[in-house]
């Protein structure tokens, strides 16, 4: 306690700067966790959190034995796996390419153009996707020109994951590259100069200097991504999917939304499913961090 008080007196302004962030997390992230208790109750609004009857693990058992459990888990994991394979490396590759551009003006133009989709509202993005992939949409016309049969692509479940991942790459590749570009600028330029003197070409410089230099950032972000393997942004899926594509598009987050707020108002059941999702995410991030600390020198803690 004495060391903490001494540290506070020495860095009190830093503590004051972080205070709003701490208050935010306490109010909006930790305090609402108390509501997770309804996952073990038959919650009724009239009875409240305390007065509702305990049912134990009944909602969890019902979910595990339901028809939807396997499909939801499979869809969520597959969609996140494809995002991990294709969407996660995209900003890294893009940052490496941007770093190799010599012209400053052209580099700034490319960066600005690729950043813009990140600032477009999800609703607008989904509206654009819906219009472009409609039966008479621009992208549909382009695919028909390449020989595909004219159809509404969003009505076919086999195309949904591809559409989701590709649109995610388009929307986030520029913005996601910022952190990698910042890490690249922190690499000592003398390393590149020494490599050029030794006769290393651009490719060898990337493989032996740039990538090892940003490896800690890549590992940290990869661990955080693993911690969200069961968490998919449901807003975009809800705006894009339909009953025809539930078989591949329906994930745990959208199922929780439908059960809790989509009409049935099964608050306890939806909370139980959401709690199951959070616990698995917690286990995944702990496991990924443990493995990372074993095989490399980089970890979250």
Short mmCIF file of C-alpha atoms in Angstrom, two decimals:
data_model
loop_
_atom_site.label_atom_id
_atom_site.label_comp_id
_atom_site.label_asym_id
_atom_site.label_seq_id
_atom_site.Cartn_x
_atom_site.Cartn_y
_atom_site.Cartn_z
CA UNK A 1 0.00 0.00 0.00
CA UNK A 2 2.87 2.37 0.81
CA UNK A 3 4.47 1.75 -2.58
CA UNK A 4 1.11 2.33 -4.29
CA UNK A 5 0.61 5.62 -2.41
CA UNK A 6 4.13 6.70 -3.28
CA UNK A 7 3.59 5.81 -6.93
CA UNK A 8 0.31 7.76 -6.93
CA UNK A 9 1.98 10.87 -5.52
CA UNK A 10 4.69 10.59 -8.16
CA UNK A 11 2.34 9.97 -11.12
CA UNK A 12 -0.95 11.44 -9.90
CA UNK A 13 -1.71 13.17 -13.20
CA UNK A 14 -1.35 9.90 -15.09
CA UNK A 15 -3.78 8.28 -12.65
CA UNK A 16 -6.23 11.16 -13.20
CA UNK A 17 -5.96 10.69 -16.97
CA UNK A 18 -6.84 7.00 -16.72
CA UNK A 19 -9.69 7.59 -14.24
CA UNK A 20 -12.43 8.19 -16.89
CA UNK A 21 -11.49 4.92 -18.62
CA UNK A 22 -11.64 3.00 -15.32
CA UNK A 23 -15.03 4.54 -14.48
CA UNK A 24 -16.33 3.68 -17.96
CA UNK A 25 -15.36 0.02 -17.64
CA UNK A 26 -16.77 -0.24 -14.13
CA UNK A 27 -20.12 1.28 -15.10
CA UNK A 28 -20.67 -0.27 -18.51
CA UNK A 29 -18.66 -3.52 -18.45
CA UNK A 30 -18.30 -4.84 -14.91
CA UNK A 31 -21.48 -3.61 -13.20
CA UNK A 32 -23.79 -5.15 -15.87
CA UNK A 33 -22.11 -8.53 -15.26
CA UNK A 34 -24.39 -8.84 -12.25
CA UNK A 35 -27.24 -9.37 -14.71
CA UNK A 36 -25.67 -12.67 -15.81
CA UNK A 37 -27.33 -14.20 -12.76
CA UNK A 38 -30.58 -14.50 -14.73
CA UNK A 39 -28.96 -17.24 -16.83
CA UNK A 40 -29.56 -19.49 -13.80
CA UNK A 41 -33.08 -18.21 -13.13
CA UNK A 42 -36.47 -18.16 -14.77
CA UNK A 43 -36.36 -14.40 -15.08
CA UNK A 44 -39.56 -12.40 -14.97
CA UNK A 45 -39.47 -8.61 -15.15
CA UNK A 46 -42.12 -8.33 -12.44
CA UNK A 47 -40.03 -10.43 -10.02
CA UNK A 48 -36.68 -8.80 -10.82
CA UNK A 49 -33.22 -10.32 -10.63
CA UNK A 50 -33.55 -11.36 -7.01
CA UNK A 51 -37.16 -12.50 -6.92
CA UNK A 52 -37.09 -14.73 -10.02
CA UNK A 53 -37.03 -18.46 -9.39
CA UNK A 54 -33.75 -20.41 -9.60
CA UNK A 55 -33.58 -23.08 -12.30
CA UNK A 56 -29.86 -23.87 -12.14
CA UNK A 57 -28.37 -25.09 -15.43
CA UNK A 58 -31.74 -25.77 -17.06
CA UNK A 59 -31.28 -23.15 -19.80
CA UNK A 60 -27.76 -24.36 -20.57
CA UNK A 61 -28.94 -27.96 -20.82
CA UNK A 62 -31.82 -26.92 -23.05
CA UNK A 63 -29.43 -25.10 -25.39
CA UNK A 64 -26.90 -27.94 -25.53
CA UNK A 65 -29.64 -30.44 -26.38
CA UNK A 66 -31.37 -28.20 -28.91
CA UNK A 67 -31.36 -28.65 -32.66
CA UNK A 68 -29.61 -25.31 -33.11
CA UNK A 69 -26.56 -25.92 -30.86
CA UNK A 70 -24.38 -27.78 -33.35
CA UNK A 71 -25.33 -25.54 -36.27
CA UNK A 72 -24.70 -22.32 -34.32
CA UNK A 73 -21.35 -23.49 -32.99
CA UNK A 74 -20.25 -24.73 -36.41
CA UNK A 75 -21.32 -21.54 -38.21
CA UNK A 76 -19.66 -19.30 -35.62
CA UNK A 77 -16.37 -21.20 -35.64
CA UNK A 78 -16.24 -21.55 -39.43
CA UNK A 79 -16.95 -17.88 -40.05
CA UNK A 80 -14.30 -16.82 -37.54
CA UNK A 81 -11.86 -19.38 -38.94
CA UNK A 82 -12.26 -17.93 -42.44
CA UNK A 83 -11.82 -14.45 -40.98
CA UNK A 84 -8.65 -15.62 -39.24
CA UNK A 85 -7.26 -17.17 -42.44
CA UNK A 86 -8.17 -14.40 -44.90
CA UNK A 87 -9.20 -11.23 -43.07
CA UNK A 88 -6.52 -11.19 -40.35
CA UNK A 89 -3.46 -11.35 -42.67
CA UNK A 90 -4.92 -8.84 -45.16
CA UNK A 91 -3.91 -5.67 -43.20
CA UNK A 92 -0.42 -7.13 -42.65
CA UNK A 93 0.10 -7.76 -46.37
CA UNK A 94 -1.38 -4.37 -47.21
CA UNK A 95 0.92 -2.60 -44.73
CA UNK A 96 3.95 -4.34 -46.25
CA UNK A 97 2.86 -3.26 -49.73
CA UNK A 98 2.21 0.33 -48.63
CA UNK A 99 5.63 0.44 -46.99
CA UNK A 100 7.25 -0.46 -50.32
CA UNK A 101 5.62 2.43 -52.20
CA UNK A 102 8.17 5.11 -52.96
CA UNK A 103 5.98 8.07 -53.93
CA UNK A 104 4.67 9.87 -50.84
CA UNK A 105 1.70 11.46 -52.61
CA UNK A 106 0.56 8.16 -54.14
CA UNK A 107 1.02 6.42 -50.78
CA UNK A 108 -1.17 9.00 -49.00
CA UNK A 109 -3.87 8.73 -51.65
CA UNK A 110 -3.93 4.93 -51.40
CA UNK A 111 -4.05 5.05 -47.60
CA UNK A 112 -6.87 7.62 -47.60
CA UNK A 113 -8.96 5.64 -50.09
CA UNK A 114 -8.54 2.38 -48.16
CA UNK A 115 -9.31 4.04 -44.80
CA UNK A 116 -12.65 5.46 -45.98
CA UNK A 117 -14.73 2.22 -45.89
CA UNK A 118 -14.02 1.91 -42.15
CA UNK A 119 -15.96 5.12 -41.51
CA UNK A 120 -19.02 4.05 -43.48
CA UNK A 121 -21.91 2.98 -41.27
CA UNK A 122 -22.57 -0.76 -41.11
CA UNK A 123 -26.14 -0.15 -42.25
CA UNK A 124 -24.89 1.74 -45.32
CA UNK A 125 -22.32 -0.97 -46.08
CA UNK A 126 -24.97 -3.69 -45.87
CA UNK A 127 -27.27 -1.61 -48.05
CA UNK A 128 -24.52 -1.33 -50.65
CA UNK A 129 -23.83 -5.07 -50.50
CA UNK A 130 -27.54 -5.82 -50.89
CA UNK A 131 -27.87 -3.51 -53.89
CA UNK A 132 -24.68 -4.70 -55.59
CA UNK A 133 -25.59 -8.37 -55.12
CA UNK A 134 -29.24 -8.02 -56.10
CA UNK A 135 -30.46 -9.82 -59.20
CA UNK A 136 -29.76 -6.73 -61.33
CA UNK A 137 -26.91 -5.45 -59.17
CA UNK A 138 -23.53 -4.23 -60.37
CA UNK A 139 -21.50 -7.14 -58.98
CA UNK A 140 -24.09 -9.62 -60.17
CA UNK A 141 -23.81 -8.22 -63.70
CA UNK A 142 -20.04 -8.52 -63.48
CA UNK A 143 -20.22 -12.16 -62.33
CA UNK A 144 -22.77 -12.97 -65.05
CA UNK A 145 -20.33 -11.51 -67.59
CA UNK A 146 -17.78 -14.07 -66.31
CA UNK A 147 -20.30 -16.87 -66.88
CA UNK A 148 -22.22 -17.21 -63.60
CA UNK A 149 -25.97 -17.73 -63.72
CA UNK A 150 -27.96 -14.63 -62.76
CA UNK A 151 -29.40 -14.97 -59.27
CA UNK A 152 -29.74 -13.18 -55.91
CA UNK A 153 -26.47 -14.17 -54.24
CA UNK A 154 -27.60 -13.25 -50.72
CA UNK A 155 -30.39 -15.79 -51.09
CA UNK A 156 -27.94 -18.70 -51.38
CA UNK A 157 -26.47 -20.01 -48.11
CA UNK A 158 -23.32 -21.35 -49.80
CA UNK A 159 -22.26 -17.80 -50.77
CA UNK A 160 -22.91 -16.05 -47.45
CA UNK A 161 -19.55 -16.70 -45.74
CA UNK A 162 -17.62 -15.61 -48.83
CA UNK A 163 -19.65 -12.40 -49.08
CA UNK A 164 -19.18 -11.67 -45.39
CA UNK A 165 -15.41 -12.25 -45.35
CA UNK A 166 -14.72 -10.35 -48.60
CA UNK A 167 -16.79 -7.36 -47.45
CA UNK A 168 -15.01 -7.41 -44.09
CA UNK A 169 -11.61 -7.31 -45.82
CA UNK A 170 -12.74 -4.41 -48.02
CA UNK A 171 -14.09 -2.50 -45.02
CA UNK A 172 -11.20 -3.08 -42.62
CA UNK A 173 -7.97 -3.70 -44.53
CA UNK A 174 -6.93 -0.04 -44.67
CA UNK A 175 -7.81 0.82 -41.09
CA UNK A 176 -6.29 -2.40 -39.76
CA UNK A 177 -2.99 -1.66 -41.48
CA UNK A 178 -2.39 1.49 -39.39
CA UNK A 179 -1.00 -0.37 -36.39
CA UNK A 180 1.33 -2.43 -38.59
CA UNK A 181 2.57 0.65 -40.45
CA UNK A 182 3.28 2.29 -37.11
CA UNK A 183 5.24 -0.79 -36.03
CA UNK A 184 7.20 -0.78 -39.30
CA UNK A 185 8.23 2.86 -38.80
CA UNK A 186 9.71 1.84 -35.45
CA UNK A 187 12.21 -0.54 -37.07
CA UNK A 188 15.76 0.79 -37.12
CA UNK A 189 16.53 2.06 -40.70
CA UNK A 190 20.16 1.03 -40.24
CA UNK A 191 19.06 -2.60 -40.47
CA UNK A 192 17.75 -2.05 -44.00
CA UNK A 193 20.89 -0.15 -44.96
CA UNK A 194 23.09 -2.99 -43.71
CA UNK A 195 20.92 -5.51 -45.56
CA UNK A 196 21.25 -3.57 -48.84
CA UNK A 197 25.02 -3.43 -48.41
CA UNK A 198 25.01 -7.21 -47.98
CA UNK A 199 23.08 -7.54 -51.26
CA UNK A 200 19.63 -8.37 -49.84
CA UNK A 201 16.77 -7.55 -52.20
CA UNK A 202 13.35 -6.14 -51.17
CA UNK A 203 11.86 -9.59 -50.56
CA UNK A 204 14.69 -10.68 -48.29
CA UNK A 205 14.49 -7.40 -46.38
CA UNK A 206 10.78 -7.98 -45.77
CA UNK A 207 11.26 -11.59 -44.65
CA UNK A 208 14.32 -11.00 -42.46
CA UNK A 209 13.80 -7.49 -41.10
CA UNK A 210 10.25 -6.17 -41.50
CA UNK A 211 8.27 -9.25 -40.52
CA UNK A 212 10.46 -10.13 -37.49
CA UNK A 213 10.28 -6.46 -36.46
CA UNK A 214 6.47 -6.41 -36.36
CA UNK A 215 6.08 -10.01 -35.14
CA UNK A 216 5.27 -9.00 -31.52
CA UNK A 217 2.38 -6.80 -32.72
CA UNK A 218 1.10 -9.59 -34.99
CA UNK A 219 1.21 -12.10 -32.13
CA UNK A 220 -0.62 -9.79 -29.70
CA UNK A 221 -3.39 -9.03 -32.20
CA UNK A 222 -3.61 -12.71 -33.14
CA UNK A 223 -4.13 -13.68 -29.48
CA UNK A 224 -6.86 -11.04 -29.16
CA UNK A 225 -8.47 -12.37 -32.34
CA UNK A 226 -8.45 -15.90 -30.93
CA UNK A 227 -10.25 -14.52 -27.89
CA UNK A 228 -13.13 -13.53 -30.16
CA UNK A 229 -13.43 -16.79 -32.07
CA UNK A 230 -17.01 -17.22 -30.85
CA UNK A 231 -17.89 -13.56 -31.17
CA UNK A 232 -19.09 -12.29 -34.55
CA UNK A 233 -20.49 -8.80 -35.05
CA UNK A 234 -24.18 -9.65 -35.23
CA UNK A 235 -25.28 -6.29 -36.67
CA UNK A 236 -23.83 -7.00 -40.10
CA UNK A 237 -25.11 -10.57 -40.17
CA UNK A 238 -28.62 -9.53 -39.11
CA UNK A 239 -28.70 -6.94 -41.88
CA UNK A 240 -27.52 -9.42 -44.51
CA UNK A 241 -29.01 -12.79 -43.64
CA UNK A 242 -32.52 -14.12 -44.18
CA UNK A 243 -34.34 -17.39 -43.36
CA UNK A 244 -32.95 -18.95 -46.55
CA UNK A 245 -29.36 -18.49 -45.35
CA UNK A 246 -29.83 -19.40 -41.67
CA UNK A 247 -28.16 -22.76 -42.30
CA UNK A 248 -24.77 -21.05 -42.81
CA UNK A 249 -25.32 -17.47 -41.59
CA UNK A 250 -26.97 -17.96 -38.20
CA UNK A 251 -24.37 -17.61 -35.42
CA UNK A 252 -24.52 -17.53 -31.64
CA UNK A 253 -24.80 -13.71 -31.47
CA UNK A 254 -27.77 -13.56 -33.86
CA UNK A 255 -29.44 -16.45 -32.05
CA UNK A 256 -29.07 -14.60 -28.74
CA UNK A 257 -30.59 -11.49 -30.31
CA UNK A 258 -33.59 -13.37 -31.71
CA UNK A 259 -34.23 -15.19 -28.45
CA UNK A 260 -33.78 -12.16 -26.22
CA UNK A 261 -35.14 -9.26 -28.26
CA UNK A 262 -36.42 -10.70 -31.52
CA UNK A 263 -39.94 -11.42 -30.35
CA UNK A 264 -39.83 -14.36 -27.94
CA UNK A 265 -38.20 -12.32 -25.12
CA UNK A 266 -36.62 -15.37 -23.48
CA UNK A 267 -34.20 -13.27 -21.47
CA UNK A 268 -32.86 -16.05 -19.26
CA UNK A 269 -32.31 -18.45 -22.15
CA UNK A 270 -30.57 -15.76 -24.24
CA UNK A 271 -28.38 -14.79 -21.28
CA UNK A 272 -27.36 -18.42 -20.76
CA UNK A 273 -26.33 -18.75 -24.41
CA UNK A 274 -24.42 -15.47 -24.26
CA UNK A 275 -22.69 -16.53 -21.03
CA UNK A 276 -21.65 -19.82 -22.64
CA UNK A 277 -20.17 -17.84 -25.53
CA UNK A 278 -18.25 -15.52 -23.19
CA UNK A 279 -16.84 -18.39 -21.11
CA UNK A 280 -15.56 -20.18 -24.23
CA UNK A 281 -13.98 -16.94 -25.50
CA UNK A 282 -12.27 -16.52 -22.13
CA UNK A 283 -10.91 -20.06 -22.27
CA UNK A 284 -9.66 -19.54 -25.82
CA UNK A 285 -7.78 -16.33 -25.05
CA UNK A 286 -6.19 -17.86 -21.93
CA UNK A 287 -5.12 -20.91 -23.95
CA UNK A 288 -3.78 -18.84 -26.85
CA UNK A 289 -1.82 -16.59 -24.50
CA UNK A 290 -0.37 -19.61 -22.69
CA UNK A 291 0.74 -21.24 -25.94
CA UNK A 292 2.23 -17.96 -27.16
CA UNK A 293 4.23 -17.51 -23.97
CA UNK A 294 5.60 -21.03 -24.40
CA UNK A 295 6.63 -20.82 -28.05
CA UNK A 296 7.65 -17.14 -28.19
CA UNK A 297 8.66 -14.26 -25.94
CA UNK A 298 5.43 -12.34 -26.62
CA UNK A 299 2.19 -12.65 -24.66
CA UNK A 300 -0.53 -10.46 -23.19
CA UNK A 301 0.63 -11.12 -19.63
#
